[in-house]
Coordinates of C-alpha atoms and ligand atoms in Angstrom, one line a residue:
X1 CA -14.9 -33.9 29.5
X2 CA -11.5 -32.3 30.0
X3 CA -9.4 -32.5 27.6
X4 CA -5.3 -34.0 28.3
X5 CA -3.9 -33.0 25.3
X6 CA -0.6 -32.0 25.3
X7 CA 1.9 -30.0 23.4
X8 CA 5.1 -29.7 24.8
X9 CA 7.1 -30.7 21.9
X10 CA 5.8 -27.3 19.6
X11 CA 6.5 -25.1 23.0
X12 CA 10.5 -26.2 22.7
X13 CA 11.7 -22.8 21.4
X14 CA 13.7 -20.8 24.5
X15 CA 11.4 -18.3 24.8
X16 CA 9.0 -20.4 26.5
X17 CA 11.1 -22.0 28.9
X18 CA 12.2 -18.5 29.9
X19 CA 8.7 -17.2 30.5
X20 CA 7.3 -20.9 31.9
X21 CA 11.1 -20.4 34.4
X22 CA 9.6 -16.4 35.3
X23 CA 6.5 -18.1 35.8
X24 CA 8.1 -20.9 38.5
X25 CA 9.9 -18.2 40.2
X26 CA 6.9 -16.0 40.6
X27 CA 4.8 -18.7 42.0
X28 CA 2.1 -17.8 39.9
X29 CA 0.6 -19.9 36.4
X30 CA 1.1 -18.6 32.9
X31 CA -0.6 -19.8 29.8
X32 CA 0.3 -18.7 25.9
X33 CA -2.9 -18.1 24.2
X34 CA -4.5 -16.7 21.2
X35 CA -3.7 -16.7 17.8
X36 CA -0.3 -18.4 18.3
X37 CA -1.7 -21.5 20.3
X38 CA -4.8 -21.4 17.0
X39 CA -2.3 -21.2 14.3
X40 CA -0.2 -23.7 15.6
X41 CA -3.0 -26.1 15.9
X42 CA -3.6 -25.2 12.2
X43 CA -0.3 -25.7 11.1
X44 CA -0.4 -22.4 9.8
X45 CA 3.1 -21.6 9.7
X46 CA 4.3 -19.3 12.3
X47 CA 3.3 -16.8 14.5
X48 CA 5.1 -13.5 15.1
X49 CA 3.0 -12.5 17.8
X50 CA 2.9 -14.8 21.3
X51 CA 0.1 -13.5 24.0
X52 CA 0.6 -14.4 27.2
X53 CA -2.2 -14.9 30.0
X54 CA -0.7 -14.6 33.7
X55 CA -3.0 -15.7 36.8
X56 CA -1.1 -13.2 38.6
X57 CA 0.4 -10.0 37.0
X58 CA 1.3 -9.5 33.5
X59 CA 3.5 -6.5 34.1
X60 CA 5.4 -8.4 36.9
X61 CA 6.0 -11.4 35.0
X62 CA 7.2 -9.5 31.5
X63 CA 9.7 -7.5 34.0
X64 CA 10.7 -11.2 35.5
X65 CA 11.0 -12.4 32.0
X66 CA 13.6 -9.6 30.6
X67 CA 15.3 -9.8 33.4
X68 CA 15.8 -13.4 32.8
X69 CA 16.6 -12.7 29.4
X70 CA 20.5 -12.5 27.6
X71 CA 19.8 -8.4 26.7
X72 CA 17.3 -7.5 29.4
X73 CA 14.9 -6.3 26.6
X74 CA 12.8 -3.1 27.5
X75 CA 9.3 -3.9 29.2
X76 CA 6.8 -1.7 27.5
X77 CA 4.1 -1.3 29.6
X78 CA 0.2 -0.2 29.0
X79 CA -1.1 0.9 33.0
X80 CA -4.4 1.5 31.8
X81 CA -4.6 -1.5 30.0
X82 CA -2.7 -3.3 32.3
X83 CA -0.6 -5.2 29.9
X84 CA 3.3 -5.2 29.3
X85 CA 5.1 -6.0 26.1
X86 CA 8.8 -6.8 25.2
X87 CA 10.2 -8.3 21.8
X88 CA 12.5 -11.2 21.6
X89 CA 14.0 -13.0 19.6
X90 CA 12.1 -11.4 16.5
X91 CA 9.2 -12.3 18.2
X92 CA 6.5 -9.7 20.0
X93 CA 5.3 -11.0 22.8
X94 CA 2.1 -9.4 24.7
X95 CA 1.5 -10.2 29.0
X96 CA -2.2 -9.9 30.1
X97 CA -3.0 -10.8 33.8
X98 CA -6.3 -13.1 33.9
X99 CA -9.4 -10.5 34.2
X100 CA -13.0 -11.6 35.0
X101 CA -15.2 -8.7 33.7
X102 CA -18.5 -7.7 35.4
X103 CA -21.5 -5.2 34.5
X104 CA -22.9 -2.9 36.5
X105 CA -26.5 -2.6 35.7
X106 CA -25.8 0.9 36.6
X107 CA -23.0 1.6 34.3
X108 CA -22.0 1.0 30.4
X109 CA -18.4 0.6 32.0
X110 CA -16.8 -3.2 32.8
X111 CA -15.8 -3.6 36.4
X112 CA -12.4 -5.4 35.4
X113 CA -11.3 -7.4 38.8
X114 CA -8.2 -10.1 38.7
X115 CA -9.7 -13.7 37.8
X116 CA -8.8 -17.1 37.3
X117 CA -7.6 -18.6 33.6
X118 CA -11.3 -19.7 32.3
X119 CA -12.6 -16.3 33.5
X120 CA -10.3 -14.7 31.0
X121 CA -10.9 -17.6 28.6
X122 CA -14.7 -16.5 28.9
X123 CA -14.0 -13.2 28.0
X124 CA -12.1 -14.0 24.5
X125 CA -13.9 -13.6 20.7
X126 CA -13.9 -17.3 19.7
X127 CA -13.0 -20.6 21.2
X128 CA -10.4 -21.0 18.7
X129 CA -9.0 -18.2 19.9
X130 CA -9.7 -19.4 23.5
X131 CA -6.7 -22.3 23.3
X132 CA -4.7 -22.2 26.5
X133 CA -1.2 -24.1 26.6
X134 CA 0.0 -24.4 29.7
X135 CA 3.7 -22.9 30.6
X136 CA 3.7 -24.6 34.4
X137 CA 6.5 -26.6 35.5
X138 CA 3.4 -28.9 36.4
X139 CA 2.0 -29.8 33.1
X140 CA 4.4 -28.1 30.7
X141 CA 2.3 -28.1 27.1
X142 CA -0.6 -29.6 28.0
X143 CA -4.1 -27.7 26.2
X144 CA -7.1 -26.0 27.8
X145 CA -9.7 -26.1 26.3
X146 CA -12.8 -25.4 28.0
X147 CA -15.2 -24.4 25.1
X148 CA -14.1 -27.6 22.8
X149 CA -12.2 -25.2 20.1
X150 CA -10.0 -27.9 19.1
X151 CA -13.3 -29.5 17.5
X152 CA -14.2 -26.2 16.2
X153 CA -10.7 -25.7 14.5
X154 CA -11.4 -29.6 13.1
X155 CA -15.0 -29.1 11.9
X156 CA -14.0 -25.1 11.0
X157 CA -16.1 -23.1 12.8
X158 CA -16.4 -19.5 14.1
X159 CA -18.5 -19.5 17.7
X160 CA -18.1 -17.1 20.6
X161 CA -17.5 -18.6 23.9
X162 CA -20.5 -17.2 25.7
X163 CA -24.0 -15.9 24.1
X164 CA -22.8 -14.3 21.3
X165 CA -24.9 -11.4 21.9
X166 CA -22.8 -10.7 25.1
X167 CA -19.4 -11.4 23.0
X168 CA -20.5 -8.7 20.3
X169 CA -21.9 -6.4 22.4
X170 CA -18.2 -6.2 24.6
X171 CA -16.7 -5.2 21.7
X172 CA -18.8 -5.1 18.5
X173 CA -15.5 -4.9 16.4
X174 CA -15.4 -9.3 17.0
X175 CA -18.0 -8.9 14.4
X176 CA -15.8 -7.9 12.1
X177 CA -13.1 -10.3 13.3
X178 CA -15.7 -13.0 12.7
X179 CA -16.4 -12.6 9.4
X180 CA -12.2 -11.9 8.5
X181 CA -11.2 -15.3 10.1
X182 CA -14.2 -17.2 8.5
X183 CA -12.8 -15.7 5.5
X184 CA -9.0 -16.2 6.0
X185 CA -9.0 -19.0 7.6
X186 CA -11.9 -20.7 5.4
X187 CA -14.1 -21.4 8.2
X188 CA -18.2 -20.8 8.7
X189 CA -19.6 -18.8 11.4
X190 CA -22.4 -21.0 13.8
X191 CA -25.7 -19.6 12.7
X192 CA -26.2 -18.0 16.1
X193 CA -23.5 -16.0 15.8
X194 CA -24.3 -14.8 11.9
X195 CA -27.7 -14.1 13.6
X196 CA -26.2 -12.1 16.6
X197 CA -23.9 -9.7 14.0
X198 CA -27.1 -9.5 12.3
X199 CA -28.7 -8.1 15.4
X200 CA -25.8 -6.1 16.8
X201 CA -25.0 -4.4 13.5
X202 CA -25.5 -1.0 14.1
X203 CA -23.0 -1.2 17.4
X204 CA -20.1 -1.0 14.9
X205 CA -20.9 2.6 14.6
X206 CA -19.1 3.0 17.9
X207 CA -16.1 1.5 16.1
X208 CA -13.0 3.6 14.4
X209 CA -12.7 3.6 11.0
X210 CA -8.7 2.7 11.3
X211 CA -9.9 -0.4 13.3
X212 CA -12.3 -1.3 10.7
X213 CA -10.0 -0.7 8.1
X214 CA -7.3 -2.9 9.5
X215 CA -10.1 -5.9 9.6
X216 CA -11.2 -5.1 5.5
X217 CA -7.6 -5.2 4.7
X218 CA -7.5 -8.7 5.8
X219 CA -10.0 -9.3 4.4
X220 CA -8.9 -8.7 0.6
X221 CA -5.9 -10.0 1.2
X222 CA -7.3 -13.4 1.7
X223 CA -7.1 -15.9 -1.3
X224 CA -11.0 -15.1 -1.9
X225 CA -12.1 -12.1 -0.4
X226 CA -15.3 -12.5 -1.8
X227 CA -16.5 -14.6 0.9
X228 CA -16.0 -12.0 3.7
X229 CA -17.8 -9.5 1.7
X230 CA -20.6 -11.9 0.9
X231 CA -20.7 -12.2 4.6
X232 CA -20.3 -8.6 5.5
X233 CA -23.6 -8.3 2.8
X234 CA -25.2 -11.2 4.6
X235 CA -25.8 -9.4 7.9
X236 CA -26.2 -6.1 7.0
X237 CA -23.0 -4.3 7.9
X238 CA -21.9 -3.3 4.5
X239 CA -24.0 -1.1 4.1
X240 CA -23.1 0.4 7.1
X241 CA -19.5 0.8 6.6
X242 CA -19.5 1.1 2.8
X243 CA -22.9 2.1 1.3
X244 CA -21.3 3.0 -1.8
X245 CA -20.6 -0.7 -2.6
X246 CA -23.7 -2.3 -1.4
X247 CA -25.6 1.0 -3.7
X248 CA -24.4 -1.6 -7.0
X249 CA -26.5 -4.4 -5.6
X250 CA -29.0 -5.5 -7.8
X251 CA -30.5 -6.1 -11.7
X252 CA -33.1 -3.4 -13.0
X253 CA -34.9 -3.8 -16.1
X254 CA -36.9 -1.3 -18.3
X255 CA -38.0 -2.6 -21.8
X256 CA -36.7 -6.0 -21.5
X257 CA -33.3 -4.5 -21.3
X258 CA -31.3 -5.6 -18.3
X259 CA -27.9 -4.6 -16.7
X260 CA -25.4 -6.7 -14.6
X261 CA -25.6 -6.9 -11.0
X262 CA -22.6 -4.5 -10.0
X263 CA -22.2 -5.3 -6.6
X264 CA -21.5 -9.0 -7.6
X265 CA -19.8 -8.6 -10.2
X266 CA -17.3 -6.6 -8.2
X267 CA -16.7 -9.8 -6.1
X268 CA -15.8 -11.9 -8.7
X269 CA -13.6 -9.1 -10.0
X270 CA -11.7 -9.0 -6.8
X271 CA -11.6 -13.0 -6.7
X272 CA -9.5 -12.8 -9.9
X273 CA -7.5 -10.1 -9.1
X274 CA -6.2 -12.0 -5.8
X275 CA -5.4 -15.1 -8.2
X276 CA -2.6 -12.4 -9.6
X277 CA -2.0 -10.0 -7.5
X278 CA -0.7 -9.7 -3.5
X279 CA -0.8 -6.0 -4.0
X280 CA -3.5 -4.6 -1.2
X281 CA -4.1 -1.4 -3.5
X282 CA -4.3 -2.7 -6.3
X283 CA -7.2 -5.4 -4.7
X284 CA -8.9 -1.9 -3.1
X285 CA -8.7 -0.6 -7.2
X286 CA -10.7 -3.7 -8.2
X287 CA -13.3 -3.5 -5.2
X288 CA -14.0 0.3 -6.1
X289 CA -13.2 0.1 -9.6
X290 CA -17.5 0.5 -10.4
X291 CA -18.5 2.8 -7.6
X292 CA -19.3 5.3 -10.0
X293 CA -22.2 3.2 -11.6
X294 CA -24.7 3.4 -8.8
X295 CA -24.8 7.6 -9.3
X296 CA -24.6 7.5 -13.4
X297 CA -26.8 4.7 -14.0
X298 CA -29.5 5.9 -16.4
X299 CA -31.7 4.4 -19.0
X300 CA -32.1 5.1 -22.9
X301 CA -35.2 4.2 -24.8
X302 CA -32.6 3.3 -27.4
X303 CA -29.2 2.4 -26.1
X304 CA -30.4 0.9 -22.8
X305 CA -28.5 1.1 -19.9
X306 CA -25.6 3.6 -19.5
X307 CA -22.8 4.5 -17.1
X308 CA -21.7 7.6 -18.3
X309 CA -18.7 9.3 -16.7
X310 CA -18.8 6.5 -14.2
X311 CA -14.9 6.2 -13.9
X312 CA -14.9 10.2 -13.4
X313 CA -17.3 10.0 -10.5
X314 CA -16.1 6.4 -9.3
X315 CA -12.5 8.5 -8.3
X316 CA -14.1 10.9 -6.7
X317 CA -15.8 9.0 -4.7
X318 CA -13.1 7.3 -3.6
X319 CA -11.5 9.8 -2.1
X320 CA -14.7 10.5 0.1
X321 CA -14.8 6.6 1.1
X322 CA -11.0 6.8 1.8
X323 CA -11.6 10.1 4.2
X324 CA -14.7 8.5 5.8
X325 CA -12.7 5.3 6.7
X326 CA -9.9 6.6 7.7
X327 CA -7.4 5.1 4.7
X328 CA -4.5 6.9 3.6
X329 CA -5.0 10.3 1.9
X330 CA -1.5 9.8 0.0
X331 CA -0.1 8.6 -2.9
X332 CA -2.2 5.0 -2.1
X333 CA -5.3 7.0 -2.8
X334 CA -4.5 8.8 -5.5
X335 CA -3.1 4.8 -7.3
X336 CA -6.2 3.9 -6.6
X337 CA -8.1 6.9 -8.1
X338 CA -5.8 6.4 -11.2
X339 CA -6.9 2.9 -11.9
X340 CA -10.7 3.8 -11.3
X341 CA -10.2 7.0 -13.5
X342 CA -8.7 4.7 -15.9
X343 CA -10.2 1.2 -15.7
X344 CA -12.4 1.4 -18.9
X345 CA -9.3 2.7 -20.9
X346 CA -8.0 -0.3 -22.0
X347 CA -11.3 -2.1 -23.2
X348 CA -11.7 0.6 -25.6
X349 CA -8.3 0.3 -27.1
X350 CA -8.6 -3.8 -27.5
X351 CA -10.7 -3.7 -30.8
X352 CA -8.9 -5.0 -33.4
X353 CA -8.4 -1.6 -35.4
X354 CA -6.6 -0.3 -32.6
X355 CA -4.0 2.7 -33.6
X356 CA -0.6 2.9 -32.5
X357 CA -1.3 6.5 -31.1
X358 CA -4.2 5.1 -28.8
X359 CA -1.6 3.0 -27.1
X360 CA 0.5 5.9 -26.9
X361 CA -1.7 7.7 -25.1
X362 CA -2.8 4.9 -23.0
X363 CA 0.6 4.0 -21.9
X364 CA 1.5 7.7 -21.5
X365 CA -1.8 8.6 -19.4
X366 CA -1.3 5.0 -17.2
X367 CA 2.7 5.7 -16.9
X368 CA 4.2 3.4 -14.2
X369 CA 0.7 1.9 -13.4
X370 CA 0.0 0.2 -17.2
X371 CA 0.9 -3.4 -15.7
X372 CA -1.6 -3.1 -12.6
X373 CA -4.0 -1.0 -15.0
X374 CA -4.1 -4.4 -17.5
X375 CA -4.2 -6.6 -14.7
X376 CA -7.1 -5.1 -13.3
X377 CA -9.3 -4.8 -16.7
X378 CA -8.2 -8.7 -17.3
X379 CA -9.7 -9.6 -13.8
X380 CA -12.8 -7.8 -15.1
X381 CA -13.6 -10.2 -17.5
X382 CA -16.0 -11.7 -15.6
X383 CA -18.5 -13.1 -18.6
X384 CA -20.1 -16.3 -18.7
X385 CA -20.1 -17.3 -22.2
X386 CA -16.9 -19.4 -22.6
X387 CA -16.3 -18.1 -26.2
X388 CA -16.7 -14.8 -25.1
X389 CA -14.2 -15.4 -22.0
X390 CA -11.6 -16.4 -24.6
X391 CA -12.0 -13.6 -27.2
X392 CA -11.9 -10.9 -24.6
X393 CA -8.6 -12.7 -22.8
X394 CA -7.4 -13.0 -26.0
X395 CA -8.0 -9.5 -27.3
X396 CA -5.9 -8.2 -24.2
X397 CA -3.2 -10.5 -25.0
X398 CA -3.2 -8.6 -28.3
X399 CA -3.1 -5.0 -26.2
X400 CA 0.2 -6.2 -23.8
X401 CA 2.1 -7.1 -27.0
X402 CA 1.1 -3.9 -28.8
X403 CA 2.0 -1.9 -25.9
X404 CA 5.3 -3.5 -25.8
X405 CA 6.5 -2.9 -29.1
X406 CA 5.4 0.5 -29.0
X407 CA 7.2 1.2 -25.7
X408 CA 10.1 -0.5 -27.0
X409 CA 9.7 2.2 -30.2
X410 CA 8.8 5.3 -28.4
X411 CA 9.6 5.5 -24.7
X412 CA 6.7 7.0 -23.4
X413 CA 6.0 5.7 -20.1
X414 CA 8.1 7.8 -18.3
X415 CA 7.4 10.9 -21.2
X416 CA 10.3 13.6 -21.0
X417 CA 9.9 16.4 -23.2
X418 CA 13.0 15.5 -25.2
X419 CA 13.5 19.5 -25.7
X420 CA 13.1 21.7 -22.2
X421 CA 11.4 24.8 -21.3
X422 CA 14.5 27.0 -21.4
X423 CA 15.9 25.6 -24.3
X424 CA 12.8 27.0 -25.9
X425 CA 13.3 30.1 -24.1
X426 CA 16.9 30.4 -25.7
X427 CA 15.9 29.7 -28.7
X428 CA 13.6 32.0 -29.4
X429 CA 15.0 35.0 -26.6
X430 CA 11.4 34.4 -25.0
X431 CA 10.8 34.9 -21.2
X432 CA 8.6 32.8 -19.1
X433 CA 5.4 32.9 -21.1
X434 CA 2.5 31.0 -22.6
X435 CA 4.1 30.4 -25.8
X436 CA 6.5 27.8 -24.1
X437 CA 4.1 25.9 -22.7
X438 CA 1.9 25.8 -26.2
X439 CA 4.7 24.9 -27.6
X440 CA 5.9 21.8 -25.3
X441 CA 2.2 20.8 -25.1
X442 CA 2.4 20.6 -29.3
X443 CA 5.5 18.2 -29.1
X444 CA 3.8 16.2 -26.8
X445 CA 0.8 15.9 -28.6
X446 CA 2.8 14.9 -32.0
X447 CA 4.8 12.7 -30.6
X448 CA 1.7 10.4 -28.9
X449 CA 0.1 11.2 -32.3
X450 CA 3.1 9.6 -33.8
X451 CA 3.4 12.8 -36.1
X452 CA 7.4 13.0 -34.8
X453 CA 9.5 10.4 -33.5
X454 CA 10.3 10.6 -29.3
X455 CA 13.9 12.1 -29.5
X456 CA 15.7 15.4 -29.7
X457 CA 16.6 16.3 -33.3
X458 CA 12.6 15.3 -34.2
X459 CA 11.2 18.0 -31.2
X460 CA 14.1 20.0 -32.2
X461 CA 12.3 20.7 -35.7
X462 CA 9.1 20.8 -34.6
X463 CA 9.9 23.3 -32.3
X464 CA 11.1 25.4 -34.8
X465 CA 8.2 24.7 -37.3
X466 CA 6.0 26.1 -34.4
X467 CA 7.6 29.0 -33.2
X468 CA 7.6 30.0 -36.6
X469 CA 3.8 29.6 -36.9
X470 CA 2.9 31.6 -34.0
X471 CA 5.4 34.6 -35.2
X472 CA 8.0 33.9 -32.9
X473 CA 11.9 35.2 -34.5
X474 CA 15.0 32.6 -33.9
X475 CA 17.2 34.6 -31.2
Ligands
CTP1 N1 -9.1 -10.9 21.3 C1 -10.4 -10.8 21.7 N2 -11.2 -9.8 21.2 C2 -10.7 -8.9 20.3 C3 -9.3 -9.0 19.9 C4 -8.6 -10.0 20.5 O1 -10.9 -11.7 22.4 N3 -11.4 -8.0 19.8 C5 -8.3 -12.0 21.9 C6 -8.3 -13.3 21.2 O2 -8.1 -14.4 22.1 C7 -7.1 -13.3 20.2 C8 -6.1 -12.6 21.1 O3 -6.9 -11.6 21.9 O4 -6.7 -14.5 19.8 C9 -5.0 -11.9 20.3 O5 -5.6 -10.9 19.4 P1 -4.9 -10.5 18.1 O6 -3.5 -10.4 18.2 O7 -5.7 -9.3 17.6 O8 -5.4 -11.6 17.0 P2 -4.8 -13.1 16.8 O9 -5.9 -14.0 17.3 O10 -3.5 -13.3 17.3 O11 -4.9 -13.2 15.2 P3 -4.2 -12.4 14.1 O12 -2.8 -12.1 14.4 O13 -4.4 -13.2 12.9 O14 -5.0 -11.1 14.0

């Protein structure tokens, strides 16, 4: 049944009329399509980026468009792609002329020949992302639809306009995009399709890591990005992309003594993270922050079950699964290495008999990262037992007001030896040497011991006391 719908009054804004008056004056028809026409639909707020499908060319009808336009913006145009792009009014907006894609038994490679608006509708991921509104004079607004996404939008599903073996296998990186709008958006994927990933899995090999990345990113910053990793563990292409996660799967048991399932755990960790946090590294800290626990794991006919050194190794690691997939070997990284390196630091220090120089050092060692660094080790209270939910909550209460009163005391957050290298040099008519650096190293270490107050005439002395101890004569 076709469907009339129409939705000229959300297609008001200039830009359209420009493009549906480029359109008129090119004799050809233009549709906007995509994720604009989907989150619209949605009433998902607004979106930046408008794709346009041309039966006709897309590279004629951008230059028509500019051209049209109050500052003639600049056409950028993809020949290979044979696409054209050109920002206005704050908006990006992307021209595609209709394609119809063929195989050729005898090639891998698509024949791509000009086609008609369903062809190109055919060739799309999803039929929610297969919405066409029309930009002719003709029927200004009204929707096409061939696939019924509107009911898919209504009854929230994810389902690929054609077999979805043939959908995945175009580009195997919709498998991906599957699984990040059933988790964005909140929908499920049709069974079919969750079969079809399942099946096509091992294509995403042929995929770039950036590519990939780009779709996990979205993925945690969802409101619960648990479900697109339950999903990526549902058809198998976790391990695929990140073994080192799907390594934590599991519950062994020697003894009668058993360990947590790591792999879920981490899920739930992320879940509460995302209740607190919009920060994307800080959400990659809490997905990694147990890697380290498939490699130490080890049994004790006494303790039980260990995870020795586990934040040590977890940071390493993380630089390897950062390299592999192609994320940023900067100063994102090493955040995130800190807060894995770290993440056990503060459980130790939230017993009750906590000393003031333990929070020293902690706030010292975490530095600018102390707020993520507790916000992480809260979210990883992931325990059952109600009373133990509270005591643990509570007991971190307890570390964020000692650590403000002893920041508020002793300022060592952002630690700066209150006395410098070449005062010490002066002092004592030393050149560059190891002495200065013993000696700077032992004001540190009194001042997070609390031995000396954090200011000059307290380092001052100390410095003195020391270089008298190891012989050294007052210039
Ligand atoms: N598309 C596709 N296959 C892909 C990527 C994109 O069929 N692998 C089509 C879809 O019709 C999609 C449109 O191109 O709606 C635009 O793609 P993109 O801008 O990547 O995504 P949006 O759907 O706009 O959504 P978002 O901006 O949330 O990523």
């Amino acid at each position: 049944m076709p469907n009339k719908k129409n939705y000229s009054q959300a297609l008001q804004h200039p830009i359209f009329k420009v493009i549906s008056q480029a359109t008129a004056e090119l004799q050809i028809d233009s549709y906007v399509i995509g994720g604009f026409v989907r989150d619209l639909l949605l009433e998902r707020g607004e979106h930046k980026d408008i794709d346009i499908v041309a039966v006709g060319s897309g590279i004629e009808l951008a230059k028509k468009v500019s051209s049209l336009l109050d500052h003639n913006p600049k056409v950028q145009i993809f020949k290979n792609y044979g696409t054209a792009m050109l920002h206005a009014y704050d908006m990006e907006i992307e021209f595609v002329g209709a394609r119809k894609e063929s195989y050729n038994l005898e090639s891998r490679n698509p024949v791509v020949e000009d086609g008609t608006l369903e062809d190109d509708q055919d060739r799309r991921d999803f039929t929610i992302n297969a919405l066409a509104l029309s930009l002719n004079e003709n029927n200004y607004g009204e929707l096409l639809d061939p696939f019924n996404g509107l009911e898919d939008l209504s009854t929230k599903l994810i389902r690929t306009p054609l077999d979805p073996d043939i959908t995945y296998s175009d580009d195997p990186l919709r498998m991906m995009r599957a699984i990040r709008f059933a988790t964005q958006l909140n929908f499920r994927i049709e069974p079919e399709s969750l079969e079809a990933i399942t099946r096509n899995k091992e294509r995403i090999k042929i995929i770039s890591g950036e590519r990939i990345v780009v779709e996990i990113n979205k993925i945690l910053m969802s409101e619960k990005p648990s479900i697109g990793f339950a999903l990526l563990h549902k058809t198998a292409l976790l391990p695929i992309i990140m073994p080192q996660l799907t390594a934590l799967e599991g519950i062994e048991e020697i003894e009668g003594q058993k360990h947590k399932d790591n792999f879920w755990h981490t899920l739930e960790v992320v879940d509460n993270i995302s209740e607190n946090t919009d920060n994307l590294w800080l959400r990659w800290a809490a997905l990694l922050h147990d890697i380290g626990k498939a490699p130490t794991k080890k049994f004790h006919k006494k303790i039980g079950w260990t995870f020795h050194g586990h934040e040590f190794v977890g940071a390493k690691m993380v630089y390897k699964l950062f390299k592999h997939m192609k994320l940023p070997l900067n100063e994102k990284m090493k955040y995130v290495q800190k807060l894995v390196l770290m993440s056990s630091r503060p459980i130790v220090i939230a017993d009750e008999k906590v000393t003031d120089s333990a929070v020293r050092r902690l706030v010292f060692d975490a530095g600018e990262e102390i707020e993520d660094l507790m916000t992480l080790c809260e979210a990883d209270i992931t325990t059952k037992n109600p009373k133990r939910f509270k005591k643990y909550h509570n007991n971190f209460k307890k570390v964020r007001i000692k650590l403000r009163e002893v920041e508020e005391r002793d300022h060592v957050r952002n630690f700066q030896p209150p006395v410098s290298g070449e005062e010490i040099m002066e002092t004592f008519n030393l050149k560059p040497s190891r002495e200065i650096g013993m000696i700077k190293d032992a004001i540190k270490e009194a001042i997070l011991e609390g031995e000396i107050a954090n200011d000059y005439d307290a380092a001052r002395n100390y410095m003195l006391k020391k270089g008298e101890e190891l012989g050294l004569k007052k210039a």
